XYZ file of C-alpha atoms in Angstrom:
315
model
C -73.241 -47.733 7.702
C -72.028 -51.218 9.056
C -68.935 -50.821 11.466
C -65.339 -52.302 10.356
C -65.002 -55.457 11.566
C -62.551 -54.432 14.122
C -64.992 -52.039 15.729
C -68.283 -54.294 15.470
C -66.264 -57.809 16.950
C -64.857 -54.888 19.952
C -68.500 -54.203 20.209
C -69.954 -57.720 20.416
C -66.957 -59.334 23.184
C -67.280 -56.098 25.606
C -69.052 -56.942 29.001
C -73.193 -55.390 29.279
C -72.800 -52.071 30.553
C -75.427 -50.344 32.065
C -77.528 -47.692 30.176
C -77.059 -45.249 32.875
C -72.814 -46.203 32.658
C -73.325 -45.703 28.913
C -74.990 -42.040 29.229
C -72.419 -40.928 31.875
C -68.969 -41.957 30.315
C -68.954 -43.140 27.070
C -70.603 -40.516 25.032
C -68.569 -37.393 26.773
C -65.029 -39.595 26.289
C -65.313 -40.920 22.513
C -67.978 -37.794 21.221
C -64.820 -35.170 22.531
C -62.336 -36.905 20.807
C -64.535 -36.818 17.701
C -65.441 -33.510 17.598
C -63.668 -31.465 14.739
C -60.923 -28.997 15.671
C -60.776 -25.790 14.379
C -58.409 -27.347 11.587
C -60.588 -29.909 10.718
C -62.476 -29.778 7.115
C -65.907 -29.087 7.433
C -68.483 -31.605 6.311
C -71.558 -30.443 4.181
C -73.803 -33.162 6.146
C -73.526 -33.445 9.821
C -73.770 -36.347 12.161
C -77.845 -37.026 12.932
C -78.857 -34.985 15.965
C -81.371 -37.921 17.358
C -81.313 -41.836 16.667
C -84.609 -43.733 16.545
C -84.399 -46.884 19.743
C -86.992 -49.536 19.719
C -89.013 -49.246 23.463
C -87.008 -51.380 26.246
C -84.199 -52.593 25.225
C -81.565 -54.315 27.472
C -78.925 -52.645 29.009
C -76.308 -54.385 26.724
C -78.384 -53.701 23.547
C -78.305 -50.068 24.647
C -74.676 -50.011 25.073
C -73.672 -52.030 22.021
C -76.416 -49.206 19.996
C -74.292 -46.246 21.705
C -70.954 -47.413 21.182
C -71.987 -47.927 17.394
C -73.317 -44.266 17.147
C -70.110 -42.855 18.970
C -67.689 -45.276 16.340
C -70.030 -43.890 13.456
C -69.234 -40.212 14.581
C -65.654 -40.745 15.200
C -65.082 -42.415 11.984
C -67.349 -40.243 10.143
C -65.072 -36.540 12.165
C -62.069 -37.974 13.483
C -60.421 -39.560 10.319
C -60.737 -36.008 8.633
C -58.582 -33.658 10.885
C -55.995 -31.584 8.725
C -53.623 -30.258 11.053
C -51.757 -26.703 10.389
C -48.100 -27.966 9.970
C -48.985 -30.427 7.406
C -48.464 -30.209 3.691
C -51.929 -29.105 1.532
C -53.738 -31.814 0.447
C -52.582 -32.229 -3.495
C -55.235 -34.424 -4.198
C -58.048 -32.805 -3.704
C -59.035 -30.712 -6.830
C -59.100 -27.487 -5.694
C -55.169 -27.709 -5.366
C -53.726 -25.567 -8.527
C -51.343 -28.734 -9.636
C -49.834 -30.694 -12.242
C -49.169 -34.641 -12.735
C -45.630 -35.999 -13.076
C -46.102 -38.544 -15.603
C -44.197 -41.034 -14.312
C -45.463 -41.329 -10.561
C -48.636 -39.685 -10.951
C -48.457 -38.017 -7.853
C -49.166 -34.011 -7.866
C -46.325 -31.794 -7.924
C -47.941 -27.820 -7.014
C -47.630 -24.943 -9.798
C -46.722 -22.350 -6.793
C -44.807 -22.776 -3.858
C -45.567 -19.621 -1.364
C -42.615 -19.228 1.752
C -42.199 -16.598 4.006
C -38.575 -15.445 4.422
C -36.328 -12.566 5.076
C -39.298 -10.706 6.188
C -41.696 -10.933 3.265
C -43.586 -13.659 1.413
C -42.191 -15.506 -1.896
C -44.061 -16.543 -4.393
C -42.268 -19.248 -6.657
C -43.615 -20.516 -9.938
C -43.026 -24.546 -10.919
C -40.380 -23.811 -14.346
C -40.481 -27.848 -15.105
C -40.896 -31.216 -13.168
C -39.741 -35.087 -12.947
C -38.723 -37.905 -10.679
C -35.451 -39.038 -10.194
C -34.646 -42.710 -10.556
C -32.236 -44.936 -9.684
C -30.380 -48.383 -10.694
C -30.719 -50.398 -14.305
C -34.992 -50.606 -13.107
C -35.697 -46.925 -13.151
C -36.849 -47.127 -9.564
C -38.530 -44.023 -8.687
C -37.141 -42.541 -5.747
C -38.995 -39.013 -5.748
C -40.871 -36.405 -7.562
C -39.055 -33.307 -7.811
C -40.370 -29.608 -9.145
C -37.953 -27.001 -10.135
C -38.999 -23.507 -9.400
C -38.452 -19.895 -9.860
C -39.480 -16.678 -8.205
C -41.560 -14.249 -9.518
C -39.300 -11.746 -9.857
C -36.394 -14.007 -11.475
C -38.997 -14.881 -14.125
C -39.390 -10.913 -14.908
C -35.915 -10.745 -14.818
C -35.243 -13.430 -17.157
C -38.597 -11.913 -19.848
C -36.371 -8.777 -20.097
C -33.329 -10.542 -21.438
C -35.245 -13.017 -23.633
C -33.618 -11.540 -26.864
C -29.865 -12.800 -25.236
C -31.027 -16.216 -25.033
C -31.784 -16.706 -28.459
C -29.680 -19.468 -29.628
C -30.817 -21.592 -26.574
C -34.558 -21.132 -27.797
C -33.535 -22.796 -31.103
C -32.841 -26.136 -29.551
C -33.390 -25.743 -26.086
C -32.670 -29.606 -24.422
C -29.064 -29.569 -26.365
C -28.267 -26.185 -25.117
C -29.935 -25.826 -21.951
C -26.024 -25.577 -20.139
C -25.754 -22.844 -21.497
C -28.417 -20.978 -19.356
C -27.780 -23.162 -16.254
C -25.110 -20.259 -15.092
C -26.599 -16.889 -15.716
C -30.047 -18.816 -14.552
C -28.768 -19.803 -11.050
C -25.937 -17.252 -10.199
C -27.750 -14.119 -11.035
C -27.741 -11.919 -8.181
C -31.513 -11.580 -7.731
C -31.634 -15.196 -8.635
C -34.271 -16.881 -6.211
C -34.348 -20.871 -6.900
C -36.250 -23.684 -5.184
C -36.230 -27.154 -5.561
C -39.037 -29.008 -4.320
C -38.270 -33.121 -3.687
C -41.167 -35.370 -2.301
C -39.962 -39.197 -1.686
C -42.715 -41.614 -3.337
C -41.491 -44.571 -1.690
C -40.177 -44.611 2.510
C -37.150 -44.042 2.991
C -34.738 -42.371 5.723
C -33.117 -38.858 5.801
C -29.444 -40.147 5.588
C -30.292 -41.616 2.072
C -31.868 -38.635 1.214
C -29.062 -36.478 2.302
C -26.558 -38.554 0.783
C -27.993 -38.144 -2.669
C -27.410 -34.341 -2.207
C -23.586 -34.572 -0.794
C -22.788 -36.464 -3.933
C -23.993 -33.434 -6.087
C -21.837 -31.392 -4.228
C -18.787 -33.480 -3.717
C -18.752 -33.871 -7.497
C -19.220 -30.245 -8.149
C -16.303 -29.775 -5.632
C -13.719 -32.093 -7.642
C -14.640 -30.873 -10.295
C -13.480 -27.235 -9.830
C -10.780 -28.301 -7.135
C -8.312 -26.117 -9.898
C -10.282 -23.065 -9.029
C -10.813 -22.817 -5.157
C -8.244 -21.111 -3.078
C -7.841 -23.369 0.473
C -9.878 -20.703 2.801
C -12.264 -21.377 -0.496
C -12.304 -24.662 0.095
C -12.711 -25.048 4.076
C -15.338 -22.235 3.828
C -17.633 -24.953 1.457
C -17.035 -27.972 3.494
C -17.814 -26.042 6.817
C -21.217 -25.147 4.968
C -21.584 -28.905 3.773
C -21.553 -30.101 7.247
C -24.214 -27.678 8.752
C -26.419 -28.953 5.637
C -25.392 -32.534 6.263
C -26.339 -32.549 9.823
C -29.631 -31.151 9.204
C -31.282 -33.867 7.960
C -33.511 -36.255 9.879
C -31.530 -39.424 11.000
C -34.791 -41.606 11.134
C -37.549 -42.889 8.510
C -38.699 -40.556 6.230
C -42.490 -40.733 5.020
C -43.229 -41.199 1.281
C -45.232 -37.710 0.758
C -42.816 -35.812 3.175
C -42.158 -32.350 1.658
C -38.997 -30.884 1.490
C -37.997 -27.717 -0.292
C -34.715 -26.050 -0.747
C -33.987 -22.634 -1.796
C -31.150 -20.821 -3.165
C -31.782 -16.997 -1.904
C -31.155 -13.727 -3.598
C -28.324 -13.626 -1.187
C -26.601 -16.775 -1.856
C -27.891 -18.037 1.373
C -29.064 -22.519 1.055
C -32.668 -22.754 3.174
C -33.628 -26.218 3.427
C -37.686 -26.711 4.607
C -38.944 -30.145 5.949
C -42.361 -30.356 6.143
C -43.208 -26.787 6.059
C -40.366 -26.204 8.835
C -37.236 -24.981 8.053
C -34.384 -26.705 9.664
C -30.853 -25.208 7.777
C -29.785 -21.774 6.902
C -26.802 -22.398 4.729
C -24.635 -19.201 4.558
C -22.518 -20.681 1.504
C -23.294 -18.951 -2.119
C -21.057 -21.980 -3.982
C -23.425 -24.475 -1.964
C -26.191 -22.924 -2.413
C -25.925 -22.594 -6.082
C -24.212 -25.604 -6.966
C -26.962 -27.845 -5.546
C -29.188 -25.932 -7.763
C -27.584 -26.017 -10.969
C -26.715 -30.130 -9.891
C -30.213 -31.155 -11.212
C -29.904 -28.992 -14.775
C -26.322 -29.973 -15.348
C -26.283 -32.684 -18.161
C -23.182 -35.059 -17.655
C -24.325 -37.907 -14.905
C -28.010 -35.792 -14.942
C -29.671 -36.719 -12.106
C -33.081 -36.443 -13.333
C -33.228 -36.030 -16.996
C -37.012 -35.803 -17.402
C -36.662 -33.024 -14.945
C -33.900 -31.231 -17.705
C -36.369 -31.874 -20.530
C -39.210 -30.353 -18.812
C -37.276 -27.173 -17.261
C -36.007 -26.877 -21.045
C -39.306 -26.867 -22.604
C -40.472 -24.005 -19.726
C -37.763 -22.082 -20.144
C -37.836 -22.115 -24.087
C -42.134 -21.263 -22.960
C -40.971 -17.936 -21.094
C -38.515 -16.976 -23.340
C -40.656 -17.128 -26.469
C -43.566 -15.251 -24.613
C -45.916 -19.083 -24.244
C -45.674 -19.461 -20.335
C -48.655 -20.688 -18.499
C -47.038 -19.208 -14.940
């Protein structure tokens, strides 16, 4: 395989090193950097175990054949490392996972987390992307999800939700509420930026769900109410990054049984938000209809909601 032309014009301009220079340094410096970690996906073809050298050659053809064989390895192991805090690769087809229409990128069926001492299984209820501005400018993808046991929960009292199934997108605020605020409701929200951007923006875009949600039941919260929730606001505000934020960055949020917010970045979690109103508000933000801010994401959790209630889920 010919080398990129970085590699072979780095190979050409170096000085002639000697043979015996060649078999003492290079090959242990570039072959251990090369060589797969125990994270690294495993090949089904290796790299050749001997290479076939024309009799005499000079010492600079010798180095310039080495160096190629090391590059080969290195590009062939080293570009291939999957490293343990990193999200699972969605593209590759093994991945149980479904296409947002919009961006095309893969949004999982499951998200697993480990919390409160035991694992959580949650199951992908509907998907979309939110965009912004007069373009439609996609900003992310976004899955919304439910726990296992929610979704048993909510099969049991499928014959109270009846009038929603009949025309679920007009009357899906009817469900947000006993949906989200259910005691042994467990909720996450799954947001993956297609495009860089930077954690304030990111974070801002959730304030503004809750600072709406906040004026617009001012009437009902008492003053130690209200302090409580904007306490809780700032521990969530200051937990996002301040710098760049990847496009393909994960980050998950989670309302608890408990009414507790967890916020995951990148597999990590980096708030524990001990607010139920916060925690459920942000939630029920992305079902709510008036200023929606993701409507494919409404239709979709509609149409798999109106799919578990009727007994056609594919969870």
């Amino acid at each position: 395989m010919p080398l990129p032309r970085s590699l072979a014009s780095s190979a050409a301009s170096r000085p002639a090193i000697s043979a015996a220079r060649c078999a003492r340094q290079t090959p242990r410096a570039l072959v251990r950097t090369a060589r797969p970690s125990i994270t690294t996906v495993r090949h089904s073809s290796s790299v050749p175990h001997h290479a076939s050298f024309p009799p005499r050659r000079s010492s600079h053809a010798v180095g310039t054949a080495l160096f190629a064989a090391v590059a080969a390895a290195f590009l062939m192991f080293g570009t291939t490392a999957v490293h343990a805090d990193a999200p699972p690769d969605l593209a590759n087809p093994a991945v149980d996972a479904v296409q947002e229409p919009v961006t095309k990128k893969p949004v999982p069926k499951t998200l697993s987390l480990v919390y409160d001492g035991r694992p959580h299984v949650f199951h992908l209820l509907g998907l979309g992307v939110r965009q912004v501005t007069f373009l439609n400018i996609s900003v992310y993808t976004v899955g919304f999800y439910l726990d296992s046991r929610s979704m048993d929960a909510l099969r049991k009292r499928a014959a109270t939700f009846a009038p929603f199934t009949s025309a679920p997108e007009k009357k899906l605020e009817d469900v947000v509420e006993p949906l989200i605020r259910g005691d042994a409701a467990e909720v996450s929200v799954r947001v993956v930026p297609v495009r860089d951007t930077d954690g304030p923006h990111l974070r801002n875009g959730f304030m503004r769900i809750l600072t709406a949600r906040m004026g617009h039941e001012s009437a009902t919260l008492s003053e130690t109410d209200r302090q409580a929730i904007l306490e809780a606001m700032d521990v969530f505000r200051a937990a996002f990054p301040t710098g760049q934020v990847k496009k393909g960055e994960e980050f998950v949020l989670t309302k608890t049984a408990g009414g507790a917010l967890r916020l995951q970045h990148k597999g990590v979690e980096i708030a524990y938000v001990r607010n139920r109103w916060v925690a459920e508000r942000l939630m029920e933000g992305y079902l709510r209809e008036k200023k929606a801010i993701a409507p494919k994401l409404r239709k979709s959790v509609a149409a798999g909601l109106h799919a578990l209630f009727t007994g056609h889920e594919d969870f």
